[in-house]
């Protein structure tokens, strides 16, 4: 650390001596001129006129400097800089034309604006980015963030834009095409997109490091609106599925296939927009992080007291609870297992390995003070929707355990960004119906051949616009 004393500028005595000599010289010259002019007949008048002229000149220079010192560069009558300077020049023009509070070209402070995400491909040549920036400035569009994705031929530029609300996507796309952009894709954005990419990636990496179940969700938030399928290497019947991918993964335009650290393949699909090599590298790095850390689940738990005084513990569950879950199956009646799995009761144990995998969703377990598992609640990714499922041991039913688990699962779904959850049960399963109603959320009921599907909408006030659909939740290859 530098002290204040040592940070002082050194004293230059030679410069002081020169300034003093210049001062004496100026005084001597001024005195000589005054004596020369002052002894003339019109000397005093000439001195006064000279003083007035000097004052007027100084005043005019000050006025001129204040008026033109901060003027933006003119967009007419001259050629814009080329190369790397052209991109900077264009970006500055966009910022001056949109963010400025004065002038006819800026967005007025009271004017409503809209956020857009835009991706377009340009030639890898000097001036290409500058042409886009100038076109955006002409539309009074502000560039909030800019990212580049190099390709073998050309570059994909990704923008987050703030534009006047009156500007339509079609008009914006036409202007970008006229400026040299191709394969342009535009969709509405929201405040969450204002987070810069490095910060977002670090946040997703942290979440993935803490919880293996976060990997599919992190990939979805990293890549935007896409569908994620977790395809297991072994089916619920124990047969190989043949799903595999090389260690380095596979990128095929709108589909990327990554090797799942827990076995099988993670398939990511985005039909409306091809993936870039940069996005593929980011996704592969996130999967590699998950593979290096191995199986992990947050070990937090909550101790609750039932109305009759018994204490239960609610915690996350994983494949390490497989033996305890099978033991709970053995204690459940045929009717309870049939209401839960909607199929042959003899196959119930086969589903547990998939249900307890963090890759297909999240599972909450309820255990007694003695450590016995008495209930399981599953939040299962299913494409654009999310399924909730409950199993409570017979001796522990009608005590509010199911409602407690369902409320926590709904909170996890909201945290994961899901719009709704649904439960599949039978029409005479009054316990599941009551638990869904206890959520106090808008419910939709569908009954078909004795099967009841209850859908709870988690968000009712989120605005929806064309082209701004929320990214879909991951889905698994075999769900029960």
Tab-separated table of C-alpha atoms in Angstrom, residues 5-480:
chain	number	residue	atom	x	y	z
A	5	UNK	CA	3.182	11.058	1.939
A	6	UNK	CA	5.000	8.936	-0.639
A	7	UNK	CA	2.141	9.411	-3.128
A	8	UNK	CA	2.689	13.179	-3.329
A	9	UNK	CA	4.050	14.517	-6.565
A	10	UNK	CA	7.779	15.498	-6.355
A	11	UNK	CA	8.587	19.203	-6.280
A	12	UNK	CA	10.202	20.389	-9.524
A	13	UNK	CA	12.171	23.593	-8.672
A	14	UNK	CA	13.344	24.019	-12.267
A	15	UNK	CA	9.758	24.312	-13.527
A	16	UNK	CA	8.982	26.923	-10.853
A	17	UNK	CA	12.039	28.909	-11.859
A	18	UNK	CA	11.012	28.892	-15.525
A	19	UNK	CA	7.459	29.969	-14.666
A	20	UNK	CA	8.775	32.833	-12.540
A	21	UNK	CA	11.067	33.978	-15.363
A	22	UNK	CA	8.158	33.836	-17.825
A	23	UNK	CA	6.053	35.942	-15.454
A	24	UNK	CA	8.728	38.641	-15.168
A	25	UNK	CA	9.197	38.641	-18.942
A	26	UNK	CA	5.461	39.050	-19.531
A	27	UNK	CA	5.292	41.952	-17.032
A	28	UNK	CA	8.247	43.642	-18.711
A	29	UNK	CA	6.729	43.280	-22.191
A	30	UNK	CA	3.346	44.552	-20.986
A	31	UNK	CA	4.993	47.570	-19.323
A	32	UNK	CA	6.943	48.363	-22.493
A	33	UNK	CA	3.830	48.208	-24.671
A	34	UNK	CA	1.852	50.348	-22.191
A	35	UNK	CA	4.585	52.996	-22.112
A	36	UNK	CA	4.861	52.981	-25.892
A	37	UNK	CA	1.139	53.329	-26.535
A	38	UNK	CA	0.323	55.370	-23.462
A	39	UNK	CA	2.516	58.294	-24.518
A	40	UNK	CA	0.751	58.570	-27.853
A	41	UNK	CA	-2.133	61.070	-28.294
A	42	UNK	CA	-4.751	58.306	-28.496
A	43	UNK	CA	-2.860	55.860	-26.263
A	44	UNK	CA	-5.422	55.495	-23.436
A	45	UNK	CA	-8.229	54.889	-25.917
A	46	UNK	CA	-6.205	52.216	-27.689
A	47	UNK	CA	-5.526	50.454	-24.377
A	48	UNK	CA	-9.233	50.463	-23.417
A	49	UNK	CA	-10.266	49.182	-26.878
A	50	UNK	CA	-7.671	46.390	-26.672
A	51	UNK	CA	-8.975	45.361	-23.244
A	52	UNK	CA	-12.605	45.285	-24.507
A	53	UNK	CA	-11.563	43.231	-27.552
A	54	UNK	CA	-9.724	40.724	-25.340
A	55	UNK	CA	-12.728	40.355	-23.001
A	56	UNK	CA	-15.142	39.892	-25.935
A	57	UNK	CA	-12.864	37.281	-27.527
A	58	UNK	CA	-12.573	35.327	-24.268
A	59	UNK	CA	-16.360	35.394	-23.737
A	60	UNK	CA	-17.043	34.163	-27.290
A	61	UNK	CA	-14.497	31.350	-26.954
A	62	UNK	CA	-16.054	30.189	-23.685
A	63	UNK	CA	-19.590	30.182	-25.174
A	64	UNK	CA	-18.459	28.286	-28.261
A	65	UNK	CA	-16.577	25.645	-26.248
A	66	UNK	CA	-19.553	24.952	-23.950
A	67	UNK	CA	-21.936	24.593	-26.871
A	68	UNK	CA	-19.880	22.181	-28.975
A	69	UNK	CA	-17.655	20.285	-26.557
A	70	UNK	CA	-20.231	17.436	-25.952
A	71	UNK	CA	-21.894	17.297	-29.352
A	72	UNK	CA	-22.342	13.727	-30.695
A	73	UNK	CA	-20.568	12.836	-33.951
A	74	UNK	CA	-22.637	13.618	-37.032
A	75	UNK	CA	-24.026	10.653	-38.933
A	76	UNK	CA	-24.081	12.551	-42.218
A	77	UNK	CA	-21.449	13.932	-44.537
A	78	UNK	CA	-18.640	11.625	-43.495
A	79	UNK	CA	-17.651	8.010	-43.651
A	80	UNK	CA	-17.800	5.911	-40.490
A	81	UNK	CA	-14.590	4.367	-39.198
A	82	UNK	CA	-13.829	0.875	-40.359
A	83	UNK	CA	-12.574	-2.310	-38.725
A	84	UNK	CA	-12.717	-2.612	-34.972
A	85	UNK	CA	-13.299	1.122	-34.574
A	86	UNK	CA	-16.478	0.832	-36.653
A	87	UNK	CA	-18.117	-1.500	-34.159
A	88	UNK	CA	-17.272	0.854	-31.309
A	89	UNK	CA	-18.504	3.826	-33.320
A	90	UNK	CA	-21.797	2.085	-34.108
A	91	UNK	CA	-22.333	1.042	-30.515
A	92	UNK	CA	-21.746	4.606	-29.354
A	93	UNK	CA	-24.154	5.941	-31.942
A	94	UNK	CA	-26.806	3.506	-30.652
A	95	UNK	CA	-26.206	4.535	-27.087
A	96	UNK	CA	-26.290	8.252	-27.926
A	97	UNK	CA	-29.394	7.959	-30.085
A	98	UNK	CA	-31.424	5.902	-27.607
A	99	UNK	CA	-30.184	6.414	-24.095
A	100	UNK	CA	-29.836	10.165	-24.484
A	101	UNK	CA	-32.430	12.165	-22.656
A	102	UNK	CA	-32.448	15.083	-25.081
A	103	UNK	CA	-32.799	15.381	-28.809
A	104	UNK	CA	-35.379	14.052	-31.214
A	105	UNK	CA	-33.558	10.734	-31.661
A	106	UNK	CA	-33.681	9.535	-28.044
A	107	UNK	CA	-36.401	7.581	-26.272
A	108	UNK	CA	-38.360	9.963	-24.102
A	109	UNK	CA	-38.234	9.177	-20.410
A	110	UNK	CA	-41.984	8.602	-20.208
A	111	UNK	CA	-42.196	6.413	-23.318
A	112	UNK	CA	-42.968	2.744	-22.714
A	113	UNK	CA	-40.269	0.287	-23.784
A	114	UNK	CA	-40.019	-3.444	-24.431
A	115	UNK	CA	-37.171	-5.909	-23.947
A	116	UNK	CA	-36.225	-8.151	-26.864
A	117	UNK	CA	-33.732	-10.940	-27.290
A	118	UNK	CA	-32.332	-11.075	-30.809
A	119	UNK	CA	-29.885	-13.384	-32.500
A	120	UNK	CA	-28.606	-12.859	-36.039
A	121	UNK	CA	-25.739	-14.098	-38.190
A	122	UNK	CA	-23.355	-11.634	-39.852
A	123	UNK	CA	-20.284	-11.916	-42.063
A	124	UNK	CA	-16.995	-12.145	-40.215
A	125	UNK	CA	-15.737	-8.896	-41.745
A	126	UNK	CA	-14.865	-5.414	-40.430
A	127	UNK	CA	-17.897	-3.158	-40.234
A	128	UNK	CA	-20.550	-5.912	-40.039
A	129	UNK	CA	-21.338	-5.292	-36.372
A	130	UNK	CA	-21.190	-1.524	-36.876
A	131	UNK	CA	-23.851	-1.750	-39.589
A	132	UNK	CA	-26.196	-3.554	-37.176
A	133	UNK	CA	-25.561	-0.979	-34.450
A	134	UNK	CA	-26.315	1.908	-36.800
A	135	UNK	CA	-29.536	0.208	-37.936
A	136	UNK	CA	-30.625	-0.269	-34.317
A	137	UNK	CA	-29.805	3.342	-33.494
A	138	UNK	CA	-32.000	4.443	-36.388
A	139	UNK	CA	-34.918	2.608	-34.745
A	140	UNK	CA	-34.121	4.212	-31.351
A	141	UNK	CA	-33.163	0.811	-29.927
A	142	UNK	CA	-30.753	0.563	-27.004
A	143	UNK	CA	-28.238	-2.330	-26.878
A	144	UNK	CA	-28.119	-3.580	-23.276
A	145	UNK	CA	-25.879	-6.627	-23.751
A	146	UNK	CA	-24.027	-8.169	-26.667
A	147	UNK	CA	-22.574	-11.665	-27.033
A	148	UNK	CA	-20.820	-13.322	-29.956
A	149	UNK	CA	-20.818	-16.975	-31.088
A	150	UNK	CA	-18.077	-17.622	-33.677
A	151	UNK	CA	-18.945	-20.055	-36.468
A	152	UNK	CA	-16.867	-21.669	-39.211
A	153	UNK	CA	-18.198	-19.011	-41.555
A	154	UNK	CA	-19.631	-15.870	-40.008
A	155	UNK	CA	-20.518	-14.932	-36.470
A	156	UNK	CA	-23.764	-15.180	-34.517
A	157	UNK	CA	-24.386	-11.956	-32.594
A	158	UNK	CA	-26.801	-12.180	-29.665
A	159	UNK	CA	-28.345	-8.947	-28.358
A	160	UNK	CA	-30.538	-7.946	-25.458
A	161	UNK	CA	-32.390	-4.856	-26.674
A	162	UNK	CA	-34.598	-2.194	-25.162
A	163	UNK	CA	-36.882	-0.794	-27.842
A	164	UNK	CA	-39.924	1.473	-28.007
A	165	UNK	CA	-43.096	-0.487	-27.304
A	166	UNK	CA	-44.486	0.606	-30.660
A	167	UNK	CA	-41.693	-1.174	-32.552
A	168	UNK	CA	-42.877	-4.513	-33.939
A	169	UNK	CA	-40.683	-7.585	-34.314
A	170	UNK	CA	-41.322	-7.711	-38.070
A	171	UNK	CA	-40.034	-4.162	-38.572
A	172	UNK	CA	-36.974	-4.838	-36.440
A	173	UNK	CA	-36.242	-8.024	-38.411
A	174	UNK	CA	-36.520	-6.173	-41.743
A	175	UNK	CA	-34.063	-3.475	-40.681
A	176	UNK	CA	-31.575	-6.080	-39.425
A	177	UNK	CA	-31.835	-7.959	-42.710
A	178	UNK	CA	-31.199	-4.730	-44.623
A	179	UNK	CA	-28.099	-4.155	-42.474
A	180	UNK	CA	-26.666	-7.565	-43.394
A	181	UNK	CA	-28.079	-9.857	-40.715
A	182	UNK	CA	-29.311	-13.328	-41.716
A	183	UNK	CA	-31.160	-16.135	-39.914
A	184	UNK	CA	-32.508	-13.537	-37.500
A	185	UNK	CA	-34.470	-14.779	-34.490
A	186	UNK	CA	-36.337	-12.439	-32.126
A	187	UNK	CA	-38.396	-13.092	-28.989
A	188	UNK	CA	-39.636	-11.107	-26.011
A	189	UNK	CA	-37.359	-10.949	-22.978
A	190	UNK	CA	-37.910	-10.120	-19.322
A	191	UNK	CA	-35.921	-8.710	-16.424
A	192	UNK	CA	-34.232	-12.063	-15.750
A	193	UNK	CA	-32.360	-11.742	-19.048
A	194	UNK	CA	-30.598	-8.607	-17.777
A	195	UNK	CA	-28.149	-10.817	-15.846
A	196	UNK	CA	-24.912	-11.016	-17.816
A	197	UNK	CA	-23.798	-14.416	-19.127
A	198	UNK	CA	-20.718	-14.936	-16.862
A	199	UNK	CA	-22.787	-14.230	-13.753
A	200	UNK	CA	-25.558	-16.539	-14.945
A	201	UNK	CA	-23.121	-19.376	-15.717
A	202	UNK	CA	-21.436	-19.073	-12.321
A	203	UNK	CA	-24.817	-19.138	-10.578
A	204	UNK	CA	-25.902	-22.239	-12.506
A	205	UNK	CA	-22.593	-23.963	-11.770
A	206	UNK	CA	-23.024	-23.249	-8.061
A	207	UNK	CA	-26.553	-24.663	-8.044
A	208	UNK	CA	-25.404	-27.761	-9.921
A	209	UNK	CA	-22.524	-28.283	-7.506
A	210	UNK	CA	-24.887	-28.246	-4.542
A	211	UNK	CA	-27.597	-30.514	-5.976
A	212	UNK	CA	-27.387	-33.139	-8.753
A	213	UNK	CA	-31.090	-32.613	-9.509
A	214	UNK	CA	-30.257	-29.104	-10.707
A	215	UNK	CA	-28.374	-30.252	-13.834
A	216	UNK	CA	-31.416	-30.512	-16.164
A	217	UNK	CA	-32.806	-27.247	-14.840
A	218	UNK	CA	-29.431	-25.519	-15.186
A	219	UNK	CA	-29.131	-26.691	-18.791
A	220	UNK	CA	-32.590	-25.360	-19.545
A	221	UNK	CA	-31.821	-21.935	-18.096
A	222	UNK	CA	-28.448	-21.852	-19.844
A	223	UNK	CA	-29.825	-22.698	-23.294
A	224	UNK	CA	-33.185	-20.922	-23.142
A	225	UNK	CA	-36.483	-22.310	-24.364
A	226	UNK	CA	-35.725	-25.972	-25.067
A	227	UNK	CA	-36.860	-29.497	-24.203
A	228	UNK	CA	-34.589	-31.800	-22.215
A	229	UNK	CA	-35.003	-35.573	-22.189
A	230	UNK	CA	-33.142	-37.787	-19.713
A	231	UNK	CA	-32.911	-41.148	-21.480
A	232	UNK	CA	-31.812	-43.944	-19.113
A	233	UNK	CA	-29.385	-46.650	-20.185
A	234	UNK	CA	-31.569	-49.313	-18.539
A	235	UNK	CA	-35.375	-49.453	-18.606
A	236	UNK	CA	-37.564	-50.067	-15.557
A	237	UNK	CA	-37.727	-53.724	-16.560
A	238	UNK	CA	-33.927	-54.017	-16.379
A	239	UNK	CA	-33.317	-54.223	-20.111
A	240	UNK	CA	-30.704	-52.040	-21.867
A	241	UNK	CA	-32.279	-49.235	-23.873
A	242	UNK	CA	-29.319	-48.735	-26.201
A	243	UNK	CA	-29.163	-45.031	-25.375
A	244	UNK	CA	-25.561	-43.815	-25.348
A	245	UNK	CA	-23.407	-40.896	-26.445
A	246	UNK	CA	-19.653	-40.374	-26.812
A	247	UNK	CA	-17.794	-38.690	-23.989
A	248	UNK	CA	-17.376	-35.488	-26.002
A	249	UNK	CA	-21.091	-35.402	-26.872
A	250	UNK	CA	-22.809	-34.873	-30.221
A	251	UNK	CA	-24.071	-31.609	-31.749
A	252	UNK	CA	-26.532	-31.807	-34.642
A	253	UNK	CA	-27.853	-28.299	-35.309
A	254	UNK	CA	-31.050	-28.221	-33.199
A	255	UNK	CA	-30.206	-31.312	-31.071
A	256	UNK	CA	-27.325	-31.973	-28.719
A	257	UNK	CA	-26.703	-35.293	-26.994
A	258	UNK	CA	-24.557	-35.407	-23.860
A	259	UNK	CA	-23.469	-38.399	-21.832
A	260	UNK	CA	-25.373	-38.487	-18.553
A	261	UNK	CA	-22.967	-38.940	-15.605
A	262	UNK	CA	-25.538	-41.220	-13.935
A	263	UNK	CA	-25.884	-43.366	-17.067
A	264	UNK	CA	-27.752	-42.904	-20.315
A	265	UNK	CA	-28.056	-39.736	-22.376
A	266	UNK	CA	-29.214	-36.166	-21.834
A	267	UNK	CA	-30.878	-35.009	-25.055
A	268	UNK	CA	-31.511	-31.294	-25.566
A	269	UNK	CA	-33.782	-30.165	-28.396
A	270	UNK	CA	-34.481	-26.633	-29.624
A	271	UNK	CA	-36.259	-26.917	-32.994
A	272	UNK	CA	-36.769	-23.196	-33.509
A	273	UNK	CA	-33.080	-22.183	-33.176
A	274	UNK	CA	-29.883	-24.160	-33.934
A	275	UNK	CA	-27.312	-24.518	-31.190
A	276	UNK	CA	-23.935	-22.868	-31.644
A	277	UNK	CA	-20.572	-24.463	-30.800
A	278	UNK	CA	-20.253	-21.944	-27.957
A	279	UNK	CA	-23.510	-23.124	-26.386
A	280	UNK	CA	-22.488	-26.745	-26.863
A	281	UNK	CA	-19.175	-26.097	-25.071
A	282	UNK	CA	-20.979	-24.419	-22.152
A	283	UNK	CA	-23.445	-27.296	-21.786
A	284	UNK	CA	-20.679	-29.877	-21.977
A	285	UNK	CA	-18.682	-28.047	-19.284
A	286	UNK	CA	-21.726	-28.057	-16.982
A	287	UNK	CA	-22.237	-31.799	-17.491
A	288	UNK	CA	-18.545	-32.434	-16.885
A	289	UNK	CA	-18.780	-30.519	-13.587
A	290	UNK	CA	-21.692	-32.729	-12.533
A	291	UNK	CA	-19.737	-35.866	-13.455
A	292	UNK	CA	-16.677	-34.824	-11.440
A	293	UNK	CA	-18.707	-34.066	-8.306
A	294	UNK	CA	-20.587	-37.380	-8.346
A	295	UNK	CA	-23.940	-38.159	-6.664
A	296	UNK	CA	-25.023	-35.539	-4.152
A	297	UNK	CA	-28.229	-34.279	-2.577
A	298	UNK	CA	-28.790	-31.430	-0.097
A	299	UNK	CA	-29.011	-32.904	3.370
A	300	UNK	CA	-31.215	-30.276	4.945
A	301	UNK	CA	-34.240	-31.557	6.865
A	302	UNK	CA	-37.263	-30.193	8.709
A	303	UNK	CA	-38.730	-31.720	11.856
A	304	UNK	CA	-42.522	-31.356	12.120
A	305	UNK	CA	-44.990	-32.316	14.825
A	306	UNK	CA	-48.246	-34.006	13.846
A	307	UNK	CA	-51.531	-33.070	15.551
A	308	UNK	CA	-51.355	-36.171	17.778
A	309	UNK	CA	-47.840	-35.225	18.931
A	310	UNK	CA	-45.640	-37.532	16.820
A	311	UNK	CA	-42.563	-35.984	15.233
A	312	UNK	CA	-41.670	-36.595	11.587
A	313	UNK	CA	-38.721	-35.471	9.506
A	314	UNK	CA	-39.069	-34.209	5.911
A	315	UNK	CA	-35.935	-34.351	3.758
A	316	UNK	CA	-34.706	-34.904	0.226
A	317	UNK	CA	-34.343	-38.500	-0.914
A	318	UNK	CA	-32.218	-40.206	-3.560
A	319	UNK	CA	-31.128	-43.668	-4.637
A	320	UNK	CA	-29.503	-44.171	-1.268
A	321	UNK	CA	-33.034	-44.567	0.146
A	322	UNK	CA	-33.911	-47.411	-2.242
A	323	UNK	CA	-33.874	-50.145	0.415
A	324	UNK	CA	-36.006	-48.106	2.837
A	325	UNK	CA	-38.493	-47.279	0.046
A	326	UNK	CA	-38.854	-50.952	-0.872
A	327	UNK	CA	-39.447	-51.784	2.772
A	328	UNK	CA	-42.232	-49.171	2.833
A	329	UNK	CA	-43.749	-50.809	-0.266
A	330	UNK	CA	-43.858	-54.087	1.635
A	331	UNK	CA	-45.836	-52.428	4.441
A	332	UNK	CA	-48.336	-50.760	2.086
A	333	UNK	CA	-51.592	-52.442	1.128
A	334	UNK	CA	-52.385	-53.539	-2.431
A	335	UNK	CA	-55.007	-50.806	-2.652
A	336	UNK	CA	-52.537	-48.044	-1.679
A	337	UNK	CA	-49.938	-49.236	-4.199
A	338	UNK	CA	-52.607	-49.535	-6.903
A	339	UNK	CA	-53.786	-45.950	-6.358
A	340	UNK	CA	-50.214	-44.722	-6.635
A	341	UNK	CA	-48.795	-46.643	-9.610
A	342	UNK	CA	-51.904	-47.253	-11.773
A	343	UNK	CA	-50.564	-50.603	-12.937
A	344	UNK	CA	-49.617	-54.082	-11.726
A	345	UNK	CA	-48.663	-53.860	-8.076
A	346	UNK	CA	-45.959	-56.452	-8.617
A	347	UNK	CA	-44.019	-53.921	-10.743
A	348	UNK	CA	-44.024	-51.186	-8.088
A	349	UNK	CA	-40.483	-51.895	-6.864
A	350	UNK	CA	-39.092	-51.562	-10.399
A	351	UNK	CA	-40.113	-47.926	-10.599
A	352	UNK	CA	-38.265	-46.822	-7.476
A	353	UNK	CA	-34.778	-46.700	-9.017
A	354	UNK	CA	-35.984	-44.189	-11.621
A	355	UNK	CA	-38.216	-42.251	-9.245
A	356	UNK	CA	-35.398	-41.742	-6.749
A	357	UNK	CA	-32.920	-40.597	-9.413
A	358	UNK	CA	-32.315	-36.836	-9.206
A	359	UNK	CA	-32.062	-36.741	-12.997
A	360	UNK	CA	-35.818	-37.308	-13.436
A	361	UNK	CA	-37.038	-34.933	-10.751
A	362	UNK	CA	-36.959	-34.355	-7.022
A	363	UNK	CA	-38.145	-36.613	-4.236
A	364	UNK	CA	-39.099	-35.773	-0.656
A	365	UNK	CA	-39.149	-38.446	2.032
A	366	UNK	CA	-40.899	-38.509	5.407
A	367	UNK	CA	-39.387	-40.588	8.184
A	368	UNK	CA	-40.338	-41.166	11.786
A	369	UNK	CA	-38.225	-40.553	14.876
A	370	UNK	CA	-37.033	-44.163	14.620
A	371	UNK	CA	-35.792	-43.580	11.055
A	372	UNK	CA	-38.523	-45.566	9.289
A	373	UNK	CA	-39.613	-44.223	5.892
A	374	UNK	CA	-43.402	-43.712	5.832
A	375	UNK	CA	-44.084	-41.441	2.831
A	376	UNK	CA	-42.593	-40.347	-0.497
A	377	UNK	CA	-43.456	-37.340	-2.644
A	378	UNK	CA	-42.180	-37.031	-6.224
A	379	UNK	CA	-41.849	-34.004	-8.503
A	380	UNK	CA	-41.325	-35.466	-11.992
A	381	UNK	CA	-40.280	-33.494	-15.086
A	382	UNK	CA	-42.635	-34.173	-18.001
A	383	UNK	CA	-41.828	-31.918	-20.947
A	384	UNK	CA	-43.772	-28.675	-20.656
A	385	UNK	CA	-45.566	-29.916	-17.549
A	386	UNK	CA	-44.607	-31.312	-14.161
A	387	UNK	CA	-46.220	-34.251	-12.382
A	388	UNK	CA	-46.598	-34.645	-8.637
A	389	UNK	CA	-47.143	-38.035	-7.031
A	390	UNK	CA	-47.591	-39.155	-3.420
A	391	UNK	CA	-47.352	-42.428	-1.534
A	392	UNK	CA	-48.171	-42.538	2.172
A	393	UNK	CA	-48.038	-45.731	4.172
A	394	UNK	CA	-51.493	-46.941	5.304
A	395	UNK	CA	-50.864	-46.475	9.038
A	396	UNK	CA	-49.816	-42.854	8.485
A	397	UNK	CA	-52.610	-41.703	6.215
A	398	UNK	CA	-55.208	-39.059	7.181
A	399	UNK	CA	-52.687	-37.159	9.318
A	400	UNK	CA	-51.863	-34.294	6.942
A	401	UNK	CA	-48.612	-35.813	5.679
A	402	UNK	CA	-49.790	-35.882	2.072
A	403	UNK	CA	-50.860	-32.236	2.141
A	404	UNK	CA	-47.546	-31.220	3.713
A	405	UNK	CA	-45.563	-33.049	1.028
A	406	UNK	CA	-47.711	-31.684	-1.790
A	407	UNK	CA	-47.280	-28.101	-0.609
A	408	UNK	CA	-43.509	-28.526	-0.501
A	409	UNK	CA	-43.465	-30.114	-3.960
A	410	UNK	CA	-45.463	-27.205	-5.362
A	411	UNK	CA	-42.937	-24.788	-3.842
A	412	UNK	CA	-40.093	-26.722	-5.490
A	413	UNK	CA	-41.961	-26.519	-8.818
A	414	UNK	CA	-42.277	-22.744	-8.492
A	415	UNK	CA	-38.571	-22.525	-7.690
A	416	UNK	CA	-37.817	-24.564	-10.828
A	417	UNK	CA	-39.864	-22.160	-12.976
A	418	UNK	CA	-42.810	-24.487	-13.698
A	419	UNK	CA	-46.152	-22.954	-14.610
A	420	UNK	CA	-48.313	-25.835	-13.367
A	421	UNK	CA	-48.273	-29.256	-11.731
A	422	UNK	CA	-50.637	-32.132	-12.322
A	423	UNK	CA	-51.530	-35.327	-10.486
A	424	UNK	CA	-52.829	-38.530	-12.072
A	425	UNK	CA	-55.030	-40.613	-9.817
A	426	UNK	CA	-58.327	-42.448	-9.735
A	427	UNK	CA	-61.635	-40.671	-9.327
A	428	UNK	CA	-62.346	-42.364	-5.984
A	429	UNK	CA	-58.985	-41.338	-4.453
A	430	UNK	CA	-60.496	-38.723	-2.140
A	431	UNK	CA	-57.242	-38.256	-0.235
A	432	UNK	CA	-55.316	-37.015	-3.291
A	433	UNK	CA	-58.216	-34.788	-4.335
A	434	UNK	CA	-58.314	-33.225	-0.864
A	435	UNK	CA	-54.557	-32.669	-0.865
A	436	UNK	CA	-54.713	-30.880	-4.237
A	437	UNK	CA	-57.570	-28.690	-3.054
A	438	UNK	CA	-55.565	-27.805	0.054
A	439	UNK	CA	-53.031	-26.045	-2.192
A	440	UNK	CA	-55.638	-23.270	-2.665
A	441	UNK	CA	-54.627	-22.856	-6.308
A	442	UNK	CA	-56.797	-22.771	-9.446
A	443	UNK	CA	-57.537	-26.412	-10.349
A	444	UNK	CA	-58.623	-28.073	-13.587
A	445	UNK	CA	-60.200	-31.550	-13.564
A	446	UNK	CA	-60.209	-34.078	-16.420
A	447	UNK	CA	-61.789	-37.507	-16.094
A	448	UNK	CA	-61.327	-40.244	-18.669
A	449	UNK	CA	-62.250	-43.899	-18.111
A	450	UNK	CA	-62.019	-43.607	-14.352
A	451	UNK	CA	-58.653	-41.790	-14.401
A	452	UNK	CA	-58.653	-38.320	-12.881
A	453	UNK	CA	-56.053	-35.702	-13.882
A	454	UNK	CA	-55.943	-32.653	-11.602
A	455	UNK	CA	-53.881	-29.691	-12.801
A	456	UNK	CA	-52.936	-26.845	-10.465
A	457	UNK	CA	-51.832	-23.562	-12.054
A	458	UNK	CA	-48.936	-22.141	-10.058
A	459	UNK	CA	-48.909	-18.720	-11.745
A	460	UNK	CA	-51.984	-16.765	-12.725
A	461	UNK	CA	-50.629	-13.257	-13.316
A	462	UNK	CA	-47.704	-13.913	-15.658
A	463	UNK	CA	-48.192	-12.072	-18.950
A	464	UNK	CA	-47.798	-14.128	-22.077
A	465	UNK	CA	-46.865	-12.761	-25.476
A	466	UNK	CA	-46.273	-14.309	-28.822
A	467	UNK	CA	-42.815	-15.794	-29.074
A	468	UNK	CA	-42.115	-15.594	-25.341
A	469	UNK	CA	-43.078	-19.049	-24.175
A	470	UNK	CA	-41.279	-20.159	-21.057
A	471	UNK	CA	-38.579	-22.837	-21.390
A	472	UNK	CA	-39.991	-26.286	-20.905
A	473	UNK	CA	-39.036	-28.467	-17.977
A	474	UNK	CA	-36.890	-31.547	-18.555
A	475	UNK	CA	-38.592	-34.840	-19.275
A	476	UNK	CA	-37.434	-38.397	-18.661
A	477	UNK	CA	-37.532	-41.369	-20.940
A	478	UNK	CA	-39.441	-43.673	-18.585
A	479	UNK	CA	-41.739	-42.041	-16.048
A	480	UNK	CA	-44.127	-43.684	-13.624
